[in-house]
Coordinates of C-alpha atoms and ligand atoms in Angstrom, one line a residue:
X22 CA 63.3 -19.5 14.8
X23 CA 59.9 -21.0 16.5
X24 CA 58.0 -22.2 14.0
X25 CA 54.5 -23.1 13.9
X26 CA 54.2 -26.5 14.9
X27 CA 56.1 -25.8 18.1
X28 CA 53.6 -23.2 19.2
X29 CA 51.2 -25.9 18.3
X30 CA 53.1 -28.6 20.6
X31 CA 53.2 -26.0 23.5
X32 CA 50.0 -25.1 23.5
X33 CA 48.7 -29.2 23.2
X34 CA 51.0 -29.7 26.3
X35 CA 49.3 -26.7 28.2
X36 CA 45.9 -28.2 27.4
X37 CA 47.1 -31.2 29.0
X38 CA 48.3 -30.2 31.9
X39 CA 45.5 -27.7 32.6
X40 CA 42.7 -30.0 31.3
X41 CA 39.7 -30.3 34.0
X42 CA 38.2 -33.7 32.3
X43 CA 34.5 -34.4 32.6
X44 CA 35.9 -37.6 34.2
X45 CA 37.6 -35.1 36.2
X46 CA 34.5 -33.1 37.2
X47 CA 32.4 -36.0 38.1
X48 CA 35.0 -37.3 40.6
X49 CA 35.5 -33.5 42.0
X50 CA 31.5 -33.8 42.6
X51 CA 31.9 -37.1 44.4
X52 CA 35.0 -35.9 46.4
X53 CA 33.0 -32.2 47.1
X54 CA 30.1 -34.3 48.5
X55 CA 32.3 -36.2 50.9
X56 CA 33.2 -32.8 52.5
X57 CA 30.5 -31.0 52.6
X58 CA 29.1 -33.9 54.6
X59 CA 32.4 -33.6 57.1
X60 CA 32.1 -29.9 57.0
X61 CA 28.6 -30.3 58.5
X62 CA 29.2 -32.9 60.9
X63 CA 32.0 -31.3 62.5
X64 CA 34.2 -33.7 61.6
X65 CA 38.0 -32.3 60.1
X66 CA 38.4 -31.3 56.1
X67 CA 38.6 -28.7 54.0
X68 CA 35.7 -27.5 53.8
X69 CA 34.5 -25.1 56.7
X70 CA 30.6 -25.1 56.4
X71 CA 30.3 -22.2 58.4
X72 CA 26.5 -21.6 59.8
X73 CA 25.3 -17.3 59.1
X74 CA 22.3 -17.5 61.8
X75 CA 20.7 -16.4 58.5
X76 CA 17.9 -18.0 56.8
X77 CA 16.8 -16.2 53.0
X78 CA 14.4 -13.4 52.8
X79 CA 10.4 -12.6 52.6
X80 CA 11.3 -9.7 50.5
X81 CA 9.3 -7.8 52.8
X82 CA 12.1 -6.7 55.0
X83 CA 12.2 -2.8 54.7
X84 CA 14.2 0.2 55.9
X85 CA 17.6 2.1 55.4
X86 CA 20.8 1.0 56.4
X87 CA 24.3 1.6 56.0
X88 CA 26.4 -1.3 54.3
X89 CA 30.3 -1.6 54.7
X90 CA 31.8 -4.1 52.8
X91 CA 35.3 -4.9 53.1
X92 CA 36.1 -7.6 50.2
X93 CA 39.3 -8.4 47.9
X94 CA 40.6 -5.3 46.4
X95 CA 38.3 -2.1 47.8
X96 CA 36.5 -1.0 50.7
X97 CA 33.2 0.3 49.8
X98 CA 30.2 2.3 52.2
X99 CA 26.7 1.6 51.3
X100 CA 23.3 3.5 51.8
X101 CA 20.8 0.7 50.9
X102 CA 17.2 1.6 51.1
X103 CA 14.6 -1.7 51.1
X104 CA 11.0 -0.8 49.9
X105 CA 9.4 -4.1 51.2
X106 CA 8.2 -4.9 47.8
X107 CA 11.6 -7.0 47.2
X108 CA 13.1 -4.2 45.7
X109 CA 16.3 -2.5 46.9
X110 CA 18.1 0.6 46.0
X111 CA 21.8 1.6 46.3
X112 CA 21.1 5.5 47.2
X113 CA 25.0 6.7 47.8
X114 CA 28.0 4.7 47.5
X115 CA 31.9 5.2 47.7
X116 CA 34.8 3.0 47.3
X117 CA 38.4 2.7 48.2
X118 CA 41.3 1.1 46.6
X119 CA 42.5 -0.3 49.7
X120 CA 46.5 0.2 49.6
X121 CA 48.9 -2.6 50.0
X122 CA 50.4 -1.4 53.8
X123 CA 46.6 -1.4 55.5
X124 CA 46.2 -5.1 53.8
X125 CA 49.4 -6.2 55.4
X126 CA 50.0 -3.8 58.2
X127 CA 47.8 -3.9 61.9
X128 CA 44.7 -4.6 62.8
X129 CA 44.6 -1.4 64.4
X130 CA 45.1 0.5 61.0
X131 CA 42.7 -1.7 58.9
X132 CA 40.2 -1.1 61.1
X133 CA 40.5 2.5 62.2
X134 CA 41.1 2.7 57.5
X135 CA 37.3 1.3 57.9
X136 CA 35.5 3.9 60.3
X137 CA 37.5 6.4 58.4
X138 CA 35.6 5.4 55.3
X139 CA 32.5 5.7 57.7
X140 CA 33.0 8.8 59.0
X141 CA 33.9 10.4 55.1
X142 CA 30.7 8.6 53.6
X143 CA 28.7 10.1 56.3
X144 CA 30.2 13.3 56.4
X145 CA 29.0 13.8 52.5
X146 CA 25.2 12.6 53.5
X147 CA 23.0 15.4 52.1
X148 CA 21.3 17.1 55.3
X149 CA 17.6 15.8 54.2
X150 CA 19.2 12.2 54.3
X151 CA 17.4 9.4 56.1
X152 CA 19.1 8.7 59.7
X153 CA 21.6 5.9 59.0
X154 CA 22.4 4.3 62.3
X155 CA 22.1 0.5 61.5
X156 CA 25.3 -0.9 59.9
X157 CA 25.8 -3.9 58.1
X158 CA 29.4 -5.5 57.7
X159 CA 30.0 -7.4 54.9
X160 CA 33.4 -8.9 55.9
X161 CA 34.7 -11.7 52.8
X162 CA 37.3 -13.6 55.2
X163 CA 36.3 -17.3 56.5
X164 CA 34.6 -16.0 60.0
X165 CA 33.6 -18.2 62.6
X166 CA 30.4 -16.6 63.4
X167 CA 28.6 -17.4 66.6
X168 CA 25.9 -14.8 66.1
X169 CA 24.4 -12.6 63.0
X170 CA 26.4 -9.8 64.8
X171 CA 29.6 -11.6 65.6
X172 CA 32.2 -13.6 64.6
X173 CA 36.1 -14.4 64.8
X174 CA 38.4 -14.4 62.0
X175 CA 39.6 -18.1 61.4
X176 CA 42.5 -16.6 59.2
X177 CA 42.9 -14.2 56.6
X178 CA 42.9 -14.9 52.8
X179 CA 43.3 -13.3 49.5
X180 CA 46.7 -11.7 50.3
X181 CA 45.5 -9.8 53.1
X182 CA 47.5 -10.3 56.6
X183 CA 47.3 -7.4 58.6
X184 CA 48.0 -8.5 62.5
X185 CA 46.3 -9.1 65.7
X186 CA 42.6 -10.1 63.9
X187 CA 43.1 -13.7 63.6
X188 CA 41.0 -15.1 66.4
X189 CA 39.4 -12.1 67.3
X190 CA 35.3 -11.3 67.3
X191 CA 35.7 -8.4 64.5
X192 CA 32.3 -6.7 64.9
X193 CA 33.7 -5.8 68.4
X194 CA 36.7 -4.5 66.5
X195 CA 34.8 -2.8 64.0
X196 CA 32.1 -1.2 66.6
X197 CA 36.1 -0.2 68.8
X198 CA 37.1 1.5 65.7
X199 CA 34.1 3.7 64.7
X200 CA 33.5 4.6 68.6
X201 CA 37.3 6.0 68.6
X202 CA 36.6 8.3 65.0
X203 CA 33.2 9.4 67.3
X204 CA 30.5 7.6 66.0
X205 CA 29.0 5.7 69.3
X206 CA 25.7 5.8 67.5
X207 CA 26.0 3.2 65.0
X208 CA 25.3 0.3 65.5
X209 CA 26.8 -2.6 63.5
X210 CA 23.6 -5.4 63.6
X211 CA 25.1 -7.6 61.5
X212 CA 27.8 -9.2 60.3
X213 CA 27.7 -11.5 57.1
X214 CA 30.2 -12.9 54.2
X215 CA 29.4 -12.1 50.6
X216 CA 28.5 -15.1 49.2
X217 CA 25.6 -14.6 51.6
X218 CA 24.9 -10.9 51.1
X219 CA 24.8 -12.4 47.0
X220 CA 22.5 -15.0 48.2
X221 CA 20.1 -12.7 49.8
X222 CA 20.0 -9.7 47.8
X223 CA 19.0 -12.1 44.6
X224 CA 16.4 -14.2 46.7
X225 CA 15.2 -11.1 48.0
X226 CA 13.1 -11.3 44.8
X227 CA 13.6 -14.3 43.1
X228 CA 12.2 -17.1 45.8
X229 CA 14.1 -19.6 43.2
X230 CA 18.1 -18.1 44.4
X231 CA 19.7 -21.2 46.4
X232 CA 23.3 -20.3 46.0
X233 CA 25.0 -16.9 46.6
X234 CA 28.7 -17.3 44.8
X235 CA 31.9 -15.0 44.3
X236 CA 34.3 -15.1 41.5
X237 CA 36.4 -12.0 42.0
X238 CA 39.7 -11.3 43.8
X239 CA 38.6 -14.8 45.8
X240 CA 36.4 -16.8 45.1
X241 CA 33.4 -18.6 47.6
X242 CA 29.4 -20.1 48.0
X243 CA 26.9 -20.7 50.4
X244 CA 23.9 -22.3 49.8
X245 CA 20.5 -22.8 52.5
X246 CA 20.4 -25.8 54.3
X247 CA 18.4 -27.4 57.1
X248 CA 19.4 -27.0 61.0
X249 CA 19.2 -30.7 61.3
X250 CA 22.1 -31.6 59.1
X251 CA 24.4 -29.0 61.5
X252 CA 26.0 -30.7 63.9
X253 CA 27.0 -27.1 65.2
X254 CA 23.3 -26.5 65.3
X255 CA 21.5 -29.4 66.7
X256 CA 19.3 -27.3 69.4
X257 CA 17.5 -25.7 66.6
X258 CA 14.2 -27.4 65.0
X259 CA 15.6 -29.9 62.5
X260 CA 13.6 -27.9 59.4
X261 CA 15.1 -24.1 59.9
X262 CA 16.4 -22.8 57.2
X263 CA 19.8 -21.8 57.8
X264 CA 22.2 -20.4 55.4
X265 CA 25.7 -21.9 55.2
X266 CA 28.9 -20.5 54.3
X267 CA 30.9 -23.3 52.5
X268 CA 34.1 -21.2 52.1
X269 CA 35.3 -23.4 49.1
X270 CA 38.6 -21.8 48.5
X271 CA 39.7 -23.9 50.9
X272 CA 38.9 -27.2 49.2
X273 CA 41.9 -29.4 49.1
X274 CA 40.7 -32.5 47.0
X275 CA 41.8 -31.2 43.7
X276 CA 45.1 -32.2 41.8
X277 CA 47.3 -29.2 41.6
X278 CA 49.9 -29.2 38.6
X279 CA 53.6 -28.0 38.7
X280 CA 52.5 -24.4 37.9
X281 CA 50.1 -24.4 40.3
X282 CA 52.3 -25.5 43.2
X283 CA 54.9 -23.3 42.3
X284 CA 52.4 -19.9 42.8
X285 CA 51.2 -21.9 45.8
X286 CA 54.3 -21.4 47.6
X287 CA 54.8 -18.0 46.6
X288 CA 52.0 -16.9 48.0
X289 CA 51.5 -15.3 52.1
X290 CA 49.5 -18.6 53.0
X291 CA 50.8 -21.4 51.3
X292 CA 49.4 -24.5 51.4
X293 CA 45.9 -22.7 52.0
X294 CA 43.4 -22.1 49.8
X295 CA 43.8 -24.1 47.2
X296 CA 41.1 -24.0 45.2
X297 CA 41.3 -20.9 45.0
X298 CA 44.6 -20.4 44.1
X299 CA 43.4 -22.2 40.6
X300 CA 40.1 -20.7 40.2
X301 CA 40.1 -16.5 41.4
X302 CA 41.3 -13.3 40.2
X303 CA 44.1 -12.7 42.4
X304 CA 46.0 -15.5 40.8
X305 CA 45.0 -16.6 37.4
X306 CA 47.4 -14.0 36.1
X307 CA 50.2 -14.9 38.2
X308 CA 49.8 -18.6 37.2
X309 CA 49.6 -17.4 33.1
X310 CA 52.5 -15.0 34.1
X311 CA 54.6 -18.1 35.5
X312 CA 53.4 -20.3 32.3
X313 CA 55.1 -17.5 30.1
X314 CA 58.2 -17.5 32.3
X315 CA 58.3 -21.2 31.3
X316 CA 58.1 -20.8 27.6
X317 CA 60.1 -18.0 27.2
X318 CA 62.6 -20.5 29.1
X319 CA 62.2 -23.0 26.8
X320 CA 62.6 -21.2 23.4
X321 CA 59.3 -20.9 22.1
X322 CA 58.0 -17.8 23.1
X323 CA 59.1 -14.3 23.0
X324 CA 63.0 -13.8 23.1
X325 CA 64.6 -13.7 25.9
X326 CA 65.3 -10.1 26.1
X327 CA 61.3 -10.1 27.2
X328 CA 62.3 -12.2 29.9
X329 CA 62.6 -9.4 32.8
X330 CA 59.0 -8.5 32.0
X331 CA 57.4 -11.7 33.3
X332 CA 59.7 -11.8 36.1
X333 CA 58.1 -9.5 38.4
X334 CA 55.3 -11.1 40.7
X335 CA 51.6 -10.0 39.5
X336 CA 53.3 -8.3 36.2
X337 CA 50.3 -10.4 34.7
X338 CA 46.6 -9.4 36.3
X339 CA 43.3 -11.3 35.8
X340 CA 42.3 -8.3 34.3
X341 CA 44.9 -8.4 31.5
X342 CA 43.7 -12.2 30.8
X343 CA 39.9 -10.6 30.1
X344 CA 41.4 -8.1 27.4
X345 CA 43.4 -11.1 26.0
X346 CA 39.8 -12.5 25.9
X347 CA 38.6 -9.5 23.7
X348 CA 41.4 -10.0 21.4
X349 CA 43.2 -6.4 22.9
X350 CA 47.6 -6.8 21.9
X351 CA 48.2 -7.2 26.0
X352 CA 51.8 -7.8 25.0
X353 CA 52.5 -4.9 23.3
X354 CA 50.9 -3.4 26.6
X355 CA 53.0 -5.1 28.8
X356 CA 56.3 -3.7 27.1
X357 CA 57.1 -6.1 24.4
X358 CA 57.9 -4.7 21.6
X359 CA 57.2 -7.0 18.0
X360 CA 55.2 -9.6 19.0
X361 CA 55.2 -12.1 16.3
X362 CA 51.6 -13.3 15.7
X363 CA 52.8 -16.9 17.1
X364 CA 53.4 -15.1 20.1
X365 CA 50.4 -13.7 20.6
X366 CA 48.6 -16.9 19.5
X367 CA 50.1 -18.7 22.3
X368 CA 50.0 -15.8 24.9
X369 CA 46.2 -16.0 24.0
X370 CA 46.7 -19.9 24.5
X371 CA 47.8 -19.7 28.0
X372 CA 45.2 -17.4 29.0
X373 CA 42.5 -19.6 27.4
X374 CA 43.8 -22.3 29.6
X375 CA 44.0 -20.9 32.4
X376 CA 40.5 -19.3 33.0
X377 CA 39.4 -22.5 31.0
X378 CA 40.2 -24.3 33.4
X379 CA 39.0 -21.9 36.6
X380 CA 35.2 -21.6 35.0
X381 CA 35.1 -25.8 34.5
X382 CA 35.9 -26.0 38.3
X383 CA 33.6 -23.0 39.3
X384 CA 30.9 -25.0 37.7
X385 CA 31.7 -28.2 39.0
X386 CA 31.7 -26.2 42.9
X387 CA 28.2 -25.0 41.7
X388 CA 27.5 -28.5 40.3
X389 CA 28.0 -30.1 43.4
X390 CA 25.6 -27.6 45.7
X391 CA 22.9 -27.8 43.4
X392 CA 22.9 -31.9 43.7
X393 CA 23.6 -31.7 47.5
X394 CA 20.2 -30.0 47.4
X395 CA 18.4 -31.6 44.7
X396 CA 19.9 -34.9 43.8
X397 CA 18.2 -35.5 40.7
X398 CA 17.4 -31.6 39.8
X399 CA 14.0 -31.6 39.9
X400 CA 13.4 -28.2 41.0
X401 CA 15.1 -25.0 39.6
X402 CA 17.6 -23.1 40.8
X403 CA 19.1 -19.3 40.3
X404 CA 23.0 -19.3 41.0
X405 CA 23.2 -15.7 42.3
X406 CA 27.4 -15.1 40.9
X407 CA 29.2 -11.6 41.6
X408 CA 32.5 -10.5 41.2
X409 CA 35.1 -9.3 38.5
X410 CA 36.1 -12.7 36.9
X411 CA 32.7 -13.8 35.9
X412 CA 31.4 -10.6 35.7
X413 CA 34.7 -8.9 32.8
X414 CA 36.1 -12.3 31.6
X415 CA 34.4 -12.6 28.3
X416 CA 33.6 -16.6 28.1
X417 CA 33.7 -17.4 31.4
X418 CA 30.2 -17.9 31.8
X419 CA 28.8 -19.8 28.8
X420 CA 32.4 -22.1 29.9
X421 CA 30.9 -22.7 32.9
X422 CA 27.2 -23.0 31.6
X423 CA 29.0 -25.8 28.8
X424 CA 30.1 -28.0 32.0
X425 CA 27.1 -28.1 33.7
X426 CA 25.4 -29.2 29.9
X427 CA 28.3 -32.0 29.8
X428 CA 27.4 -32.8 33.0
X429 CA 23.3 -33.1 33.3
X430 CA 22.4 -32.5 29.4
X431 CA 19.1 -31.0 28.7
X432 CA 18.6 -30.8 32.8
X433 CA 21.0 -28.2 33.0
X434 CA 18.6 -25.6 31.9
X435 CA 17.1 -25.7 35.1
X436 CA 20.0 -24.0 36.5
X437 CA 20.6 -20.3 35.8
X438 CA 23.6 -19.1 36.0
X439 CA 22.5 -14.9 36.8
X440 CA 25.1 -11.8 37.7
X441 CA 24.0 -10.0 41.5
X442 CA 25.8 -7.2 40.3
X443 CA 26.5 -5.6 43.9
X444 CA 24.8 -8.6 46.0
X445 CA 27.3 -8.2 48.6
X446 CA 26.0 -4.4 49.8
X447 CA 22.2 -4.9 49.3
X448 CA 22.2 -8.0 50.8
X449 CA 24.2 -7.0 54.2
X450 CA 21.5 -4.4 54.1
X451 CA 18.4 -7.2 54.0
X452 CA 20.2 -9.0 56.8
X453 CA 20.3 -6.0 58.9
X454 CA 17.0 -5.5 58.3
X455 CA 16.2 -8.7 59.6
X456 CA 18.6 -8.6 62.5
X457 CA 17.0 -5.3 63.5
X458 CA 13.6 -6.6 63.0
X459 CA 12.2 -4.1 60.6
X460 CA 9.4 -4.5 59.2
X461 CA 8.8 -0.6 59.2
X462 CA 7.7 1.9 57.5
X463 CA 10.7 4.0 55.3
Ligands
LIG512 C1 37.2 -15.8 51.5 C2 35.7 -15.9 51.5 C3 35.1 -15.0 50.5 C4 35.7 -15.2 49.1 C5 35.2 -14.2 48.1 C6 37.7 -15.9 50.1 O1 39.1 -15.7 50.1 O2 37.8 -16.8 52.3 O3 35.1 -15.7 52.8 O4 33.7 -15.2 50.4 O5 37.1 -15.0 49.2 O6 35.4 -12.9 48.4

């Protein structure tokens, strides 16, 4: 019979080995510094540092355009209409769970499952609609870009491996793909990540936004930095503005613990991504899932009859760690039947941990931009955060805000940690506009 000191013990070890230290923080900082300066130089690391040919908005941009955004979990079409006051407006919008065979089948089929969302979207346009021939691509995948309207996929992430697009210039596969389902009139004018599109649609009217971040299915952040510190970009006057994807999912400086290995080589690209293998949505259930596994194994949690329930890969979701959050019985849920209230005390425990331990690092990512920029935060700064994780895990936010307090005390409130609910869309819109030129009349 598990009594309650050894729920106590397990859940004193878990805190241990999932503990993200303020020690630990400060060095991640340190470490994070030391590649974003390789990133930029050109020199090998982990961190890509990927120029976007983009700098941030006037807020005067203006027009309509069509958004495609092709993320973690869904493909969603976008009609985005900018006033030029820095207001923007999502005026129709679908989505699409995008099925498990297009993620991992061809190229071909991803891309032709894109203009197919297209075509339907524009197919259900009221008749009176504005003329949508502009397209934005949001595309959430490390892309090498070489232009605001092109770029080659460096490798695919978030589960996703569908063949024959690693290495190609995807705007050229996209523009392919929409020509063949007989739209030759649009015209896809830019191409952007959605850190960035986050980044812009929140500066679009708050002049303060310096970093665009997602904590979703994966997680990412760009921030605006000057030409002169790009190698990649040393033509250019040294004082552009130029907005730069970090792609931090990649970072590699980080200890990973047993658990965390373990998923690591489970997953379609192991070794990669580690960061974000301990910090987004696609995996914090799987690691919590993997945790239970263990303690079932070890005799204090569950019986083992419950075993074949936590065997399955992704039987736990991020999602299921947000209702633990709100106190919901995710065990009973799952197929468990009796939970003892230990159980669910230490069920609760390994989910705490988990996204504990996720929001501490997403802060100290965010931590580290903000003091690449502003060494001793004397400006402010709006941290411009979508996705699901930060958006539907209840806590994760004020965790994060409690690192950065830790961290710079009273300074701290100088950074504001604020949802772009939809930031990808709006701002692939903005950067259309700015690609196309438009500053015209609606
Ligand atoms: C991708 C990034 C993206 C992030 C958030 C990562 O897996 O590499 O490009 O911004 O997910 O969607």
């Amino acid at each position: 019979m598990k009594d309650e000191n050894q729920t106590r013990e397990a859940l004193k070890r878990l805190e241990d080995l999932f503990s993200f230290s303020l020690r630990d923080a400060q060095q991640f900082i340190a470490l994070f510094h030391d590649e974003m300066q390789r990133g930029l130089a050109g020199k090998p690391g982990s961190l890509k540092m990927i120029p976007s040919y983009v700098g941030r908005p006037s807020g005067h941009e203006r027009g309509d355009f069509l958004a495609l955004d092709l993320g973690g979990t869904n493909l969603r079409v976008l009609a985005v209409r900018l006033d030029g006051e820095g207001k923007a407006r999502i005026t129709a919008f679908r989505r699409w769970v995008i099925p498990e065979k297009i993620m991992q089948g061809t190229g071909e089929a991803l891309f032709d499952f894109m203009a197919e969302g297209v075509a339907l979207f524009l197919d259900q346009m009221p008749p009176d609609s504005p003329q949508l021939r502009e397209l934005a691509f949001t595309f959430s995948f490390p892309v090498a870009q070489s232009a605001v309207d092109a770029g080659v996929l460096l490798n695919w992430t978030k589960g996703f491996t569908a063949k024959g697009v690693s290495g190609k210039e995807v705007v050229a596969l996209l523009s392919a793909a929409l020509a063949h389902k007989n739209m030759p009139d649009l015209r896809v004018v830019a191409l952007t990540n959605d850190t960035v599109g986050t980044l812009m649609a929140q500066s679009y009217t708050d002049p303060a936004c310096d970093m665009g971040v997602i904590l979703g299915t994966g997680t990412n952040a760009c921030y605006p930095e000057k030409a002169g510190r790009i190698a990649k970009l040393a033509h250019l006057e040294a004082d552009r503005e130029v907005i730069v994807n970090l792609e931090w999912g990649s970072f590699d400086r980080i200890q990973m613990n047993a658990f965390d290995s373990a998923l690591d080589s489970h997953t379609l690209n192991p070794g990669a991504q580690r960061l974000e293998k301990m910090v987004s949505g696609l995996y914090l259930g799987e690691l919590a899932r993997r945790v239970a596994l263990d303690l079932i194994d070890a005799g204090v949690f569950l019986r083992q009859e419950a075993r074949i329930i936590f065997e399955r890969e992704q039987a736990v979701t991020s999602e299921h760690l947000s209702q633990i959050a709100e106190g919901e019985d995710v065990l009973t849920r799952l197929g468990v039947s009796g939970p003892t209230s230990q159980d669910c005390a230490l069920f609760a425990g390994v989910s705490r941990v988990v996204t504990t331990r996720a929001a501490r690092i997403a802060a100290a990512a965010i931590a580290a931009g903000v003091t690449w920029m502003d060494a001793d935060l004397q400006r402010r700064h709006t941290i411009a955060i979508d996705g699901s994780l930060f958006e539907k895990c209840p806590g994760f936010q004020e965790t994060m805000e409690a690192l950065l307090i830790e961290l710079f005390g009273d300074r701290a409130t100088g950074i504001t940690l604020c949802h772009a609910a939809d930031g990808s869309g709006i701002g692939a819109a903005i950067i259309a506009a700015v690609a196309a030129g438009a500053l015209r009349q609606i």
